[in-house]
Short mmCIF file of C-alpha atoms and ligand atoms in Angstrom, two decimals:
data_model
loop_
_atom_site.label_atom_id
_atom_site.label_comp_id
_atom_site.label_asym_id
_atom_site.label_seq_id
_atom_site.Cartn_x
_atom_site.Cartn_y
_atom_site.Cartn_z
CA MET A 147 0.22 -0.34 0.02
CA SER A 148 1.56 3.17 -0.67
CA ALA A 149 1.98 6.13 1.68
CA GLN A 150 -0.86 8.82 2.17
CA LEU A 151 0.23 12.40 1.19
CA PHE A 152 -0.09 15.09 3.52
CA GLY A 153 -0.32 18.37 1.93
CA ASN A 154 0.54 21.79 2.88
CA TYR A 155 -2.63 23.99 4.26
CA ILE A 156 -2.52 27.70 2.62
CA ASN A 157 -5.72 30.12 2.48
CA GLY A 158 -7.90 27.00 3.33
CA GLU A 159 -6.67 24.71 0.84
CA TRP A 160 -4.36 21.30 0.82
CA VAL A 161 -1.49 22.05 -1.53
CA THR A 162 0.45 19.13 -2.52
CA SER A 163 2.11 20.22 -5.79
CA GLY A 164 5.98 19.84 -5.74
CA SER A 165 8.50 17.71 -4.33
CA THR A 166 7.60 15.54 -1.14
CA PHE A 167 9.49 14.40 1.74
CA GLU A 168 9.08 10.83 3.99
CA ASN A 169 8.16 10.64 7.37
CA ARG A 170 9.29 7.31 8.69
CA ASN A 171 8.80 5.27 11.48
CA PRO A 172 11.83 5.54 14.02
CA ALA A 173 10.88 1.91 15.50
CA ASN A 174 10.91 0.19 11.99
CA THR A 175 12.37 2.33 9.44
CA ASP A 176 10.97 0.05 6.78
CA GLU A 177 7.21 1.92 7.42
CA VAL A 178 6.78 5.22 6.04
CA VAL A 179 4.38 6.81 8.30
CA GLY A 180 3.22 9.24 5.28
CA LEU A 181 4.51 11.37 2.60
CA PHE A 182 4.69 15.04 3.25
CA ALA A 183 4.63 18.02 0.55
CA LYS A 184 7.93 19.79 0.56
CA GLY A 185 7.10 23.50 1.24
CA SER A 186 9.09 26.09 -0.33
CA ALA A 187 9.64 29.94 -0.10
CA ALA A 188 7.02 30.70 -2.43
CA ASP A 189 4.64 28.31 -0.12
CA VAL A 190 5.32 30.93 2.78
CA ALA A 191 5.08 33.84 0.83
CA ALA A 192 1.73 32.60 -0.07
CA ALA A 193 0.85 31.47 3.53
CA ASP A 194 1.85 34.95 4.51
CA GLU A 195 -0.41 36.92 2.21
CA ALA A 196 -3.10 34.55 2.84
CA ALA A 197 -2.61 35.04 6.84
CA HIS A 198 -2.37 38.93 6.09
CA ALA A 199 -5.52 38.93 4.46
CA ALA A 200 -7.30 36.92 6.93
CA TYR A 201 -6.40 39.01 9.76
CA PRO A 202 -8.94 41.99 9.93
CA GLY A 203 -11.98 39.66 9.76
CA TRP A 204 -10.53 37.13 12.25
CA SER A 205 -9.19 39.78 14.91
CA ALA A 206 -12.48 41.68 14.65
CA MET A 207 -14.29 38.29 15.58
CA ALA A 208 -15.38 38.41 19.23
CA GLY A 209 -13.48 36.47 21.48
CA PRO A 210 -16.06 34.01 22.52
CA ALA A 211 -16.83 33.21 18.60
CA ARG A 212 -13.07 32.51 18.23
CA GLY A 213 -13.22 30.53 21.16
CA ASN A 214 -15.99 28.22 19.92
CA LEU A 215 -13.70 27.33 16.88
CA LEU A 216 -11.11 26.35 19.37
CA TYR A 217 -13.60 24.26 21.55
CA LYS A 218 -14.54 22.46 18.14
CA VAL A 219 -10.77 21.59 17.29
CA ALA A 220 -10.55 20.21 20.86
CA ASP A 221 -13.76 18.06 20.07
CA ILE A 222 -12.61 16.66 16.94
CA LEU A 223 -9.29 15.67 18.30
CA ASP A 224 -11.20 14.09 21.16
CA ARG A 225 -13.16 12.02 18.51
CA LYS A 226 -10.03 11.10 16.58
CA PHE A 227 -8.03 10.65 20.10
CA ASP A 228 -6.63 6.99 19.64
CA SER A 229 -5.62 7.36 16.10
CA ILE A 230 -3.76 10.33 16.50
CA ALA A 231 -1.97 9.00 19.59
CA ALA A 232 -0.93 6.16 17.36
CA ASP A 233 0.21 8.43 14.56
CA MET A 234 2.56 10.36 17.31
CA THR A 235 3.96 6.81 18.32
CA ARG A 236 4.44 6.01 14.80
CA GLU A 237 6.14 9.12 13.86
CA GLU A 238 8.13 10.24 17.02
CA GLY A 239 8.65 6.89 19.04
CA LYS A 240 7.33 7.64 21.88
CA THR A 241 5.35 4.66 23.82
CA LEU A 242 1.36 4.75 23.04
CA PRO A 243 0.53 5.82 26.62
CA GLU A 244 2.94 8.51 26.65
CA ALA A 245 1.26 9.82 23.09
CA LYS A 246 -2.17 9.60 24.48
CA GLY A 247 -0.86 11.70 27.51
CA GLU A 248 0.21 14.20 25.23
CA VAL A 249 -2.85 14.07 22.92
CA ARG A 250 -4.89 14.62 26.23
CA ARG A 251 -2.75 17.68 26.99
CA ALA A 252 -3.20 18.94 23.62
CA ILE A 253 -6.84 18.94 23.80
CA ASN A 254 -7.13 20.43 27.26
CA ILE A 255 -4.76 23.28 25.93
CA PHE A 256 -7.36 24.18 22.99
CA ARG A 257 -10.05 23.92 25.62
CA TYR A 258 -8.23 26.07 28.28
CA PHE A 259 -7.55 28.81 25.84
CA ALA A 260 -11.00 28.55 24.34
CA GLY A 261 -12.34 29.62 27.48
CA GLU A 262 -9.88 32.37 27.69
CA GLY A 263 -11.72 33.94 24.54
CA SER A 264 -14.53 34.72 26.96
CA ARG A 265 -12.36 36.56 29.32
CA MET A 266 -9.36 38.40 27.70
CA PRO A 267 -9.03 41.00 30.51
CA GLY A 268 -7.90 44.56 30.00
CA MET A 269 -7.05 46.88 32.97
CA ILE A 270 -9.03 49.74 34.21
CA VAL A 271 -7.24 52.08 36.87
CA PRO A 272 -8.03 55.13 38.74
CA SER A 273 -6.94 58.20 36.89
CA GLU A 274 -4.95 61.14 38.78
CA ARG A 275 -7.25 63.51 37.03
CA ASP A 276 -10.87 64.69 37.61
CA ARG A 277 -13.10 62.92 35.30
CA VAL A 278 -10.82 60.72 33.51
CA HIS A 279 -11.72 57.26 32.72
CA MET A 280 -8.43 55.33 31.79
CA PHE A 281 -8.18 51.93 30.73
CA ALA A 282 -6.28 49.35 28.40
CA ILE A 283 -7.53 46.74 25.99
CA PRO A 284 -5.83 43.94 24.63
CA LYS A 285 -5.13 43.68 21.07
CA SER A 286 -3.79 41.30 18.78
CA ILE A 287 -0.67 41.55 16.62
CA GLY A 288 -1.14 40.29 13.28
CA VAL A 289 0.70 37.26 11.45
CA VAL A 290 2.48 35.03 13.44
CA GLY A 291 5.14 32.28 12.71
CA LEU A 292 4.98 29.20 14.72
CA VAL A 293 8.05 26.90 14.59
CA THR A 294 7.90 23.74 16.42
CA PRO A 295 10.58 20.82 17.38
CA TRP A 296 9.90 16.93 16.93
CA ASN A 297 9.70 15.94 20.63
CA PHE A 298 6.31 17.06 21.60
CA PRO A 299 4.56 17.14 18.17
CA SER A 300 1.18 17.49 19.25
CA ALA A 301 1.22 19.57 22.73
CA ILE A 302 3.89 22.27 21.32
CA PRO A 303 2.01 23.15 18.21
CA ALA A 304 -1.04 23.17 20.42
CA TRP A 305 0.39 25.29 23.06
CA LYS A 306 1.47 28.00 20.41
CA MET A 307 -1.77 27.65 18.09
CA ALA A 308 -4.28 27.97 20.65
CA PRO A 309 -2.92 31.11 22.53
CA ALA A 310 -2.00 32.86 19.09
CA LEU A 311 -5.50 32.17 17.80
CA ILE A 312 -7.69 32.94 20.52
CA CYS A 313 -5.96 36.29 20.86
CA GLY A 314 -6.74 37.37 17.24
CA ASN A 315 -3.83 36.34 15.46
CA THR A 316 -3.36 34.32 12.08
CA ILE A 317 -0.79 31.80 11.76
CA ILE A 318 2.08 30.18 9.90
CA VAL A 319 2.69 26.78 11.55
CA LYS A 320 6.16 25.05 10.49
CA PRO A 321 6.56 21.74 12.17
CA ALA A 322 9.80 19.56 12.52
CA SER A 323 10.51 17.51 9.37
CA VAL A 324 10.84 14.29 11.44
CA SER A 325 7.07 14.33 13.13
CA PRO A 326 5.04 16.62 10.96
CA LEU A 327 2.05 14.64 11.07
CA SER A 328 0.69 15.29 14.59
CA ALA A 329 0.46 19.15 13.80
CA TRP A 330 -0.87 18.23 10.60
CA ARG A 331 -3.74 16.55 12.47
CA ILE A 332 -4.40 19.46 14.50
CA VAL A 333 -4.47 21.78 11.31
CA GLU A 334 -6.55 19.47 9.71
CA ALA A 335 -9.22 19.62 12.81
CA CYS A 336 -8.94 23.54 12.37
CA HIS A 337 -10.14 22.89 8.73
CA GLU A 338 -12.96 20.68 9.83
CA ALA A 339 -13.90 23.05 12.52
CA GLY A 340 -14.54 25.77 9.98
CA PHE A 341 -12.08 28.43 10.45
CA PRO A 342 -12.18 31.35 8.16
CA LYS A 343 -9.69 30.39 4.98
CA GLY A 344 -6.20 32.08 5.82
CA VAL A 345 -6.54 31.91 9.55
CA VAL A 346 -4.41 28.93 9.94
CA ASN A 347 -1.85 27.99 7.52
CA PHE A 348 0.87 24.85 7.52
CA VAL A 349 3.87 24.80 5.55
CA ALA A 350 6.42 21.51 6.28
CA GLY A 351 9.82 21.24 4.48
CA SER A 352 13.45 22.14 5.16
CA GLY A 353 13.91 24.37 8.41
CA GLY A 354 16.69 26.17 6.88
CA GLU A 355 14.40 27.14 3.56
CA ILE A 356 11.10 27.74 5.38
CA GLY A 357 12.88 29.13 8.47
CA ASN A 358 14.37 32.02 6.32
CA ALA A 359 11.40 32.73 4.17
CA LEU A 360 9.14 32.97 7.16
CA VAL A 361 11.66 35.55 9.24
CA ASN A 362 11.72 37.73 6.16
CA ALA A 363 8.15 37.17 5.16
CA LYS A 364 6.38 40.67 4.11
CA ASN A 365 3.42 40.75 6.64
CA LEU A 366 4.94 38.67 9.64
CA LYS A 367 5.07 40.40 13.13
CA ALA A 368 6.38 37.92 15.37
CA ILE A 369 7.83 34.33 15.73
CA SER A 370 7.47 31.67 18.42
CA PHE A 371 10.16 28.68 18.08
CA THR A 372 10.98 26.09 20.19
CA GLY A 373 13.94 24.09 19.59
CA SER A 374 17.65 23.93 19.59
CA CYS A 375 20.08 26.66 20.94
CA GLU A 376 21.78 26.62 17.63
CA ILE A 377 18.45 27.65 15.41
CA GLY A 378 16.94 29.93 18.12
CA ASN A 379 20.19 32.00 18.28
CA TRP A 380 20.15 32.41 14.77
CA LEU A 381 16.50 33.33 14.38
CA HIS A 382 16.91 35.65 17.21
CA GLY A 383 19.46 37.63 14.96
CA GLU A 384 17.23 37.57 12.09
CA ALA A 385 14.21 38.61 13.70
CA SER A 386 15.94 41.47 15.78
CA LYS A 387 16.93 42.62 12.32
CA ARG A 388 13.32 43.31 11.44
CA ARG A 389 12.31 44.23 14.95
CA LEU A 390 9.82 41.14 14.97
CA ARG A 391 8.61 40.00 18.44
CA ILE A 392 10.32 36.97 19.37
CA GLN A 393 9.82 33.88 21.80
CA LEU A 394 12.46 31.11 22.23
CA GLU A 395 12.11 28.15 24.24
CA MET A 396 15.52 26.04 23.83
CA GLY A 397 17.64 23.44 25.45
CA GLY A 398 18.25 22.62 28.82
CA LYS A 399 20.73 20.43 30.96
CA ASN A 400 18.04 19.79 33.88
CA PRO A 401 19.27 18.85 37.30
CA THR A 402 17.85 16.83 40.05
CA ILE A 403 19.19 17.34 43.41
CA VAL A 404 18.97 14.43 45.90
CA LEU A 405 19.43 14.86 49.54
CA ALA A 406 20.01 12.68 51.98
CA ASP A 407 16.58 13.20 53.86
CA ALA A 408 14.83 12.53 50.73
CA ASP A 409 12.23 9.72 50.53
CA PHE A 410 14.68 7.18 49.07
CA ASN A 411 12.57 5.01 47.03
CA ALA A 412 10.55 7.85 45.75
CA ALA A 413 13.79 9.76 44.57
CA VAL A 414 14.87 6.89 42.70
CA GLU A 415 11.63 6.38 40.95
CA ASN A 416 11.62 9.96 39.95
CA THR A 417 15.04 10.39 38.68
CA VAL A 418 14.64 7.33 36.69
CA ASN A 419 11.22 8.64 35.13
CA ALA A 420 12.77 11.87 34.08
CA ALA A 421 16.01 10.65 32.87
CA PHE A 422 14.75 7.79 30.73
CA PHE A 423 10.95 8.07 29.85
CA SER A 424 10.10 9.47 26.40
CA THR A 425 13.85 8.04 25.40
CA GLY A 426 14.94 11.37 27.43
CA GLN A 427 13.78 13.23 24.62
CA LYS A 428 11.73 15.93 27.03
CA CYS A 429 13.35 19.14 27.21
CA THR A 430 12.45 19.12 31.08
CA ALA A 431 14.33 15.38 31.42
CA THR A 432 16.74 15.30 33.84
CA SER A 433 20.26 14.70 32.58
CA ARG A 434 22.41 15.40 35.65
CA VAL A 435 21.29 14.03 39.20
CA ILE A 436 23.45 15.61 41.72
CA VAL A 437 23.73 13.40 45.16
CA GLU A 438 24.53 14.31 48.46
CA ASP A 439 27.51 12.39 49.79
CA ALA A 440 25.90 10.51 52.54
CA ILE A 441 23.54 8.56 50.39
CA TYR A 442 25.81 8.73 47.19
CA ASP A 443 26.66 4.79 46.75
CA LYS A 444 23.36 3.72 47.81
CA PHE A 445 21.62 5.81 45.47
CA VAL A 446 24.08 5.29 42.17
CA ALA A 447 23.29 1.39 43.03
CA ALA A 448 19.70 1.81 43.23
CA VAL A 449 19.40 3.79 40.01
CA VAL A 450 21.32 1.46 38.03
CA GLU A 451 19.19 -1.63 39.46
CA ARG A 452 16.04 0.08 38.59
CA THR A 453 17.44 1.38 34.86
CA LYS A 454 18.47 -2.07 34.12
CA LYS A 455 14.66 -3.38 34.48
CA LEU A 456 13.49 -0.72 31.94
CA LYS A 457 12.34 -2.27 28.81
CA VAL A 458 13.14 -0.84 25.47
CA GLY A 459 11.27 -1.54 22.18
CA ASP A 460 8.68 -0.65 19.62
CA GLY A 461 6.37 1.96 21.88
CA MET A 462 3.20 0.72 19.97
CA LYS A 463 3.54 -2.59 21.72
CA PRO A 464 2.42 -3.41 25.43
CA GLY A 465 4.88 -3.09 28.23
CA ALA A 466 7.68 -0.95 26.48
CA ASP A 467 9.07 1.45 28.88
CA ILE A 468 10.96 3.20 26.49
CA GLY A 469 10.88 3.72 22.61
CA PRO A 470 13.76 4.51 19.90
CA ALA A 471 15.64 7.84 19.46
CA VAL A 472 13.43 9.86 16.93
CA ASP A 473 15.76 9.58 13.91
CA ALA A 474 19.73 8.36 12.97
CA GLY A 475 20.89 11.68 14.02
CA GLN A 476 19.79 11.89 17.22
CA LEU A 477 20.92 7.99 18.06
CA GLU A 478 24.39 9.27 16.79
CA THR A 479 24.61 12.01 19.14
CA ASN A 480 23.61 9.69 21.75
CA LEU A 481 26.35 7.48 20.77
CA LYS A 482 28.50 10.11 20.52
CA TYR A 483 28.20 11.26 23.93
CA ILE A 484 28.48 8.00 25.49
CA GLU A 485 31.92 7.57 24.27
CA ILE A 486 32.84 10.99 25.10
CA GLY A 487 31.39 10.06 28.77
CA ARG A 488 33.49 6.58 28.65
CA LYS A 489 36.51 8.64 28.12
CA GLU A 490 35.49 11.44 30.63
CA ALA A 491 34.26 9.16 33.45
CA GLY A 492 34.76 5.63 32.77
CA GLU A 493 32.73 2.81 31.81
CA PRO A 494 29.04 3.52 32.29
CA LEU A 495 27.44 1.18 35.21
CA CYS A 496 24.71 0.14 32.81
CA GLY A 497 23.58 0.76 29.19
CA GLY A 498 26.22 2.23 26.81
CA ASN A 499 25.25 0.47 23.50
CA ARG A 500 22.81 0.48 20.68
CA LEU A 501 20.12 -2.26 20.81
CA THR A 502 19.95 -4.16 17.58
CA GLY A 503 18.55 -7.66 18.98
CA THR A 504 15.14 -8.56 19.99
CA GLY A 505 12.72 -6.37 21.76
CA PRO A 506 10.32 -7.40 24.54
CA ASN A 507 7.52 -8.00 22.15
CA GLY A 508 9.83 -10.15 19.48
CA GLU A 509 10.30 -6.91 17.21
CA ASP A 510 13.42 -6.73 15.53
CA LEU A 511 15.24 -3.52 17.03
CA SER A 512 17.88 -3.23 14.19
CA LYS A 513 15.21 -2.06 12.28
CA GLY A 514 15.05 1.15 14.60
CA TYR A 515 17.38 3.41 16.45
CA PHE A 516 17.29 1.92 19.85
CA CYS A 517 19.82 3.00 22.33
CA GLU A 518 20.24 1.28 25.89
CA PRO A 519 19.58 3.96 28.99
CA THR A 520 22.73 4.57 30.14
CA VAL A 521 24.09 5.69 33.70
CA PHE A 522 27.66 7.25 34.44
CA ALA A 523 28.48 7.85 37.83
CA GLY A 524 31.33 9.89 39.21
CA VAL A 525 30.80 12.50 36.60
CA THR A 526 32.39 16.31 37.52
CA GLU A 527 31.03 19.40 36.59
CA ASP A 528 33.83 20.02 34.13
CA MET A 529 33.00 17.11 31.91
CA ARG A 530 30.89 17.51 28.63
CA ILE A 531 28.44 14.88 29.90
CA ALA A 532 27.64 17.31 32.50
CA GLN A 533 27.63 20.34 30.53
CA GLU A 534 25.91 19.80 27.15
CA GLU A 535 22.80 19.00 26.11
CA ILE A 536 22.41 15.42 24.97
CA PHE A 537 18.70 14.67 24.61
CA GLY A 538 19.00 10.81 24.83
CA PRO A 539 18.76 8.55 27.43
CA VAL A 540 22.02 9.28 29.09
CA LEU A 541 22.19 10.25 32.69
CA ALA A 542 25.36 11.58 34.81
CA ILE A 543 25.44 11.22 38.52
CA MET A 544 27.81 13.65 40.31
CA ARG A 545 28.72 13.88 44.19
CA ALA A 546 27.98 16.93 46.30
CA LYS A 547 29.32 17.59 49.76
CA ASP A 548 26.08 19.06 50.81
CA PHE A 549 23.05 20.90 50.06
CA ALA A 550 24.94 24.30 49.24
CA ASP A 551 27.43 22.12 46.95
CA CYS A 552 24.47 20.48 45.27
CA MET A 553 23.08 23.92 44.45
CA ARG A 554 26.58 25.49 43.21
CA ILE A 555 26.80 22.26 41.04
CA ALA A 556 23.35 22.59 39.68
CA ASN A 557 23.45 26.36 38.97
CA GLY A 558 26.93 26.05 37.36
CA ILE A 559 25.74 25.58 33.77
CA PRO A 560 24.63 28.09 31.04
CA PHE A 561 20.75 26.36 30.62
CA GLY A 562 17.99 27.17 33.04
CA LEU A 563 14.89 25.19 31.89
CA SER A 564 13.66 22.88 34.73
CA ALA A 565 15.25 21.49 37.89
CA SER A 566 14.01 19.04 40.63
CA VAL A 567 15.03 18.61 44.19
CA GLN A 568 14.07 15.44 46.22
CA THR A 569 13.85 16.26 49.96
CA GLN A 570 11.40 16.33 53.20
CA ASN A 571 13.18 19.07 54.71
CA VAL A 572 10.75 22.36 54.17
CA SER A 573 13.61 25.05 54.47
CA ARG A 574 15.92 23.37 51.66
CA VAL A 575 12.79 23.10 49.52
CA PHE A 576 12.12 26.87 49.91
CA ASP A 577 16.19 27.51 49.81
CA PHE A 578 15.93 25.59 46.21
CA VAL A 579 12.76 27.14 45.13
CA TYR A 580 14.44 30.96 45.47
CA GLY A 581 18.22 30.01 44.84
CA MET A 582 17.76 27.51 41.94
CA GLU A 583 18.19 29.22 38.29
CA ALA A 584 15.50 27.69 36.19
CA GLY A 585 12.08 28.42 34.99
CA LEU A 586 10.44 25.26 36.16
CA LEU A 587 10.86 23.50 39.15
CA THR A 588 9.52 20.50 40.78
CA VAL A 589 9.91 19.23 44.38
CA ASN A 590 9.69 15.57 44.87
CA LEU A 591 8.34 14.97 41.50
CA PRO A 592 10.43 14.00 38.13
CA SER A 593 11.83 17.11 36.70
CA ALA A 594 9.42 16.39 33.70
CA GLY A 595 5.98 16.21 33.61
CA VAL A 596 4.19 19.92 33.59
CA GLU A 597 0.63 20.81 33.02
CA TYR A 598 -0.67 23.84 30.91
CA GLN A 599 -2.12 26.13 33.20
CA LEU A 600 0.80 28.15 34.46
CA PRO A 601 3.51 29.74 32.76
CA PHE A 602 6.20 27.49 31.15
CA GLY A 603 9.58 28.37 30.07
CA GLY A 604 13.32 28.64 31.12
CA THR A 605 15.92 31.08 32.36
CA LYS A 606 19.26 31.77 31.41
CA ASP A 607 20.35 30.68 27.54
CA SER A 608 17.55 28.32 27.61
CA SER A 609 14.78 30.79 26.75
CA PHE A 610 14.08 34.23 25.69
CA GLY A 611 10.86 36.59 25.82
CA PRO A 612 7.66 35.89 27.65
CA LYS A 613 6.44 32.46 29.11
CA GLU A 614 4.33 30.17 27.08
CA GLN A 615 1.08 28.50 28.45
CA GLY A 616 -1.21 29.24 31.00
CA PRO A 617 -2.31 33.00 31.35
CA ALA A 618 1.27 34.33 30.64
CA ALA A 619 0.78 32.89 27.10
CA MET A 620 -1.36 35.58 26.03
CA GLU A 621 1.52 38.20 26.74
CA PHE A 622 3.56 37.22 23.72
CA TYR A 623 0.25 36.93 21.49
CA SER A 624 -1.10 40.16 22.45
CA ASP A 625 -0.37 43.84 22.98
CA TYR A 626 -2.10 46.57 24.64
CA LYS A 627 -3.84 49.62 23.56
CA THR A 628 -4.20 52.33 26.18
CA VAL A 629 -6.93 54.75 26.38
CA TYR A 630 -7.44 58.27 28.33
CA LEU A 631 -10.91 59.18 28.01
CA LYS A 632 -12.29 62.33 29.55
CA TYR A 633 -16.13 62.45 30.18
P1 NAP B 1215 16.05 22.19 15.69
O1 NAP B 1215 16.83 21.36 15.25
O2 NAP B 1215 16.48 23.36 16.26
O3 NAP B 1215 14.49 22.31 15.33
C1 NAP B 1215 13.46 23.08 15.65
C2 NAP B 1215 12.47 23.40 14.56
O4 NAP B 1215 13.13 24.54 13.81
C3 NAP B 1215 12.12 22.52 13.40
O5 NAP B 1215 10.75 22.82 13.02
C4 NAP B 1215 13.22 22.75 12.22
O6 NAP B 1215 12.90 22.06 11.01
C5 NAP B 1215 13.37 24.25 12.39
N1 NAP B 1215 14.59 24.71 11.81
C6 NAP B 1215 15.54 24.35 11.54
N2 NAP B 1215 16.56 25.24 10.63
C7 NAP B 1215 15.75 26.32 10.83
C8 NAP B 1215 16.04 27.37 10.61
N3 NAP B 1215 17.07 27.83 9.81
N4 NAP B 1215 14.68 28.68 10.50
C9 NAP B 1215 13.95 28.37 11.28
N5 NAP B 1215 13.27 27.25 11.83
C10 NAP B 1215 14.54 26.10 11.35
O7 NAP B 1215 15.51 21.35 17.31
P2 NAP B 1215 14.56 19.95 17.46
O8 NAP B 1215 15.85 18.77 17.12
O9 NAP B 1215 13.66 19.84 16.51
O10 NAP B 1215 14.32 19.63 18.74
C11 NAP B 1215 15.15 19.51 19.59
C12 NAP B 1215 15.60 20.85 20.68
O11 NAP B 1215 14.53 21.29 21.04
C13 NAP B 1215 16.23 20.56 22.01
O12 NAP B 1215 17.46 21.43 21.98
C14 NAP B 1215 15.47 20.49 22.85
O13 NAP B 1215 16.05 21.00 24.35
C15 NAP B 1215 14.98 22.04 22.35
N6 NAP B 1215 13.35 21.78 22.96
C16 NAP B 1215 13.11 22.82 23.99
C17 NAP B 1215 11.84 23.01 24.52
C18 NAP B 1215 11.41 24.07 25.62
O14 NAP B 1215 10.21 24.41 25.88
N7 NAP B 1215 12.72 24.76 26.02
C19 NAP B 1215 10.81 22.14 24.47
C20 NAP B 1215 11.11 20.86 23.40
C21 NAP B 1215 12.60 20.75 22.66
P3 NAP B 1215 13.48 20.95 10.46
O15 NAP B 1215 12.94 19.89 11.26
O16 NAP B 1215 13.10 20.74 9.21
O17 NAP B 1215 14.93 21.04 10.55
#
């Protein structure tokens, strides 16, 4: 059976002309999940014109009416929930339960921002002057470009699309090339929900070509980007030349601090969960564990024992805890850093290899990009595996003298996305909350696994611009018009 062709979506039409690229299953590269129309700079220009033409009507529509369309998108995604989750596992590799969790989150995000359409609070404050009424009303900004990574291929497009749209902007979505189908499904739902033509546009294709065309698109007012620091920093430079608004969410090297008084078993479980689930491919995953000296040896032994029990295999099949790396390039990066780790810290205590044998359900792992979950101990701050983002199932365990030493090590990196502490001591909890240089903090939970109702984003080199999600998401996608009125 030949693979389905998925078109770009421009001005309310599916566009399939031109060349195509393949979307393959990273658990079994024999399977082509879909063929995608490869967008060009001309497609971006057409999408930009369509979004510009649609903007006056969309931005003038009442917020609750925009909200009703977002509710419809959520309902459509809900009806197709199982097949959308299965598509995600097939294109990205995460296990089916993880994919279901992500699709549920995308649906919740659409419902959350649909409700915001009935709120859209402005500001009213008393004037210093007599009989002057002063207030500020929120206002949309125009055509917005949304560039998304492969690791949360449904949730991240959702958490950019929904607030951008509810605030009255029109959008051009550029999904990651290795997992475009999940975002395409959301755009398909927008089409079915009956959005006016040109409000939502979707152009898949080479990041370099589409990204360059997008940042130079005539009518573009803002770009929201999630992905690597390398691309984000480049985009920042280009966007600054045109004075575009820009929001960047980028890499991390997230620590979990484990103190001697922690609930030991929970700390082990939280660490292993945060390091290895989703194959370590969450931006909020733990890649460094900093352990207080008093429990260091016992903790290392327990993490290694737990890690060895993880089952690596095709995420579509029952019982797999961890799926494959998303593509050959990410697998190569994992293996490269494992070699760097071997040179820096010695042989890993478990893992360390590509898996090519038989999986837990009899699947042939050599057809996919599977890597053993890998634990290095005795890692020190100066090592590359303690400083650089790997974005795979590779964990570095570090020894610290005491809590102050843990905090010093945890903060000793350029990134500041997420961080976790495992302790029963409330004073340490607050010292961590106020002293940790990261945008997302967890206490006695894994460092990864956030919801959508509060601001999301990092600090230091991990992020730039206003936060995403929760009420804070509206800041980036809207502006204020301030009115002084004498009556
Ligand atoms: P990436 O390589 O930077 O790609 C991200 C997106 O940018 C993709 O859609 C990519 O398209 C596109 N792109 C590539 N070149 C571009 C250019 N010159 N101009 C504009 N866009 C361009 O990142 P990734 O490998 O997909 O994702 C992994 C990274 O994302 C990790 O560093 C991770 O930490 C980060 N991340 C951060 C967060 C967060 O919230 N902080 C969340 C998730 C992921 P192509 O796919 O076509 O190349």
